[in-house]
Coordinates of C-alpha atoms in Angstrom, one line a residue:
X1 CA 146.6 160.1 122.1
X2 CA 149.7 159.2 124.0
X3 CA 151.3 158.0 120.7
X4 CA 150.4 161.3 119.0
X5 CA 152.2 163.2 121.8
X6 CA 155.3 161.0 121.4
X7 CA 155.3 161.5 117.7
X8 CA 155.0 165.3 118.1
X9 CA 158.0 165.2 120.5
X10 CA 160.0 163.3 117.9
X11 CA 159.0 165.8 115.2
X12 CA 160.1 168.7 117.4
X13 CA 163.4 166.9 118.2
X14 CA 164.0 166.3 114.5
X15 CA 163.5 169.9 113.6
X16 CA 165.7 171.1 116.5
X17 CA 168.5 168.7 115.3
X18 CA 168.1 170.0 111.8
X19 CA 168.5 173.6 113.0
X20 CA 171.5 172.7 115.1
X21 CA 173.1 170.9 112.2
X22 CA 172.5 173.9 109.9
X23 CA 174.2 176.1 112.5
X24 CA 177.3 173.9 112.8
X25 CA 177.7 173.7 109.0
X26 CA 177.4 177.5 108.7
X27 CA 176.0 179.3 105.7
X28 CA 176.3 177.3 102.5
X29 CA 175.4 178.3 99.0
X30 CA 172.1 180.0 98.5
X31 CA 171.0 177.1 96.3
X32 CA 171.7 174.5 99.1
X33 CA 169.9 176.7 101.6
X34 CA 166.8 176.9 99.3
X35 CA 166.8 173.1 98.9
X36 CA 167.0 172.6 102.6
X37 CA 164.2 175.1 103.2
X38 CA 162.1 173.4 100.6
X39 CA 162.7 170.0 102.1
X40 CA 161.8 171.3 105.6
X41 CA 158.6 172.8 104.2
X42 CA 157.7 169.4 102.6
X43 CA 158.5 167.7 105.9
X44 CA 156.2 169.9 107.7
X45 CA 153.4 169.5 105.1
X46 CA 153.8 165.8 105.3
X47 CA 153.8 165.8 109.1
X48 CA 150.6 167.8 109.1
X49 CA 149.0 165.4 106.7
X50 CA 150.2 162.4 108.8
X51 CA 148.6 164.0 111.9
X52 CA 145.3 164.5 110.1
X53 CA 145.4 160.8 109.0
X54 CA 146.0 159.8 112.6
X55 CA 143.0 161.8 113.8
X56 CA 140.8 160.2 111.2
X57 CA 142.0 156.7 112.2
X58 CA 141.4 157.6 115.9
X59 CA 137.8 158.6 115.1
X60 CA 137.3 155.4 113.2
X61 CA 138.9 153.6 116.2
X62 CA 141.3 151.6 114.0

């Protein structure tokens, strides 16, 4: 499970850096903000799916 905790920390760091980047760039066009929000949602969905896969693999002890 140590590797899972490390990956969770990396995910949190990535999201924090994205938020920081967005703040430094200021508010862009609405279209760009929507694209970024959509991409962030996809990232989170993929992340959750990845964690579920890790749990299954851990149960199988692969």
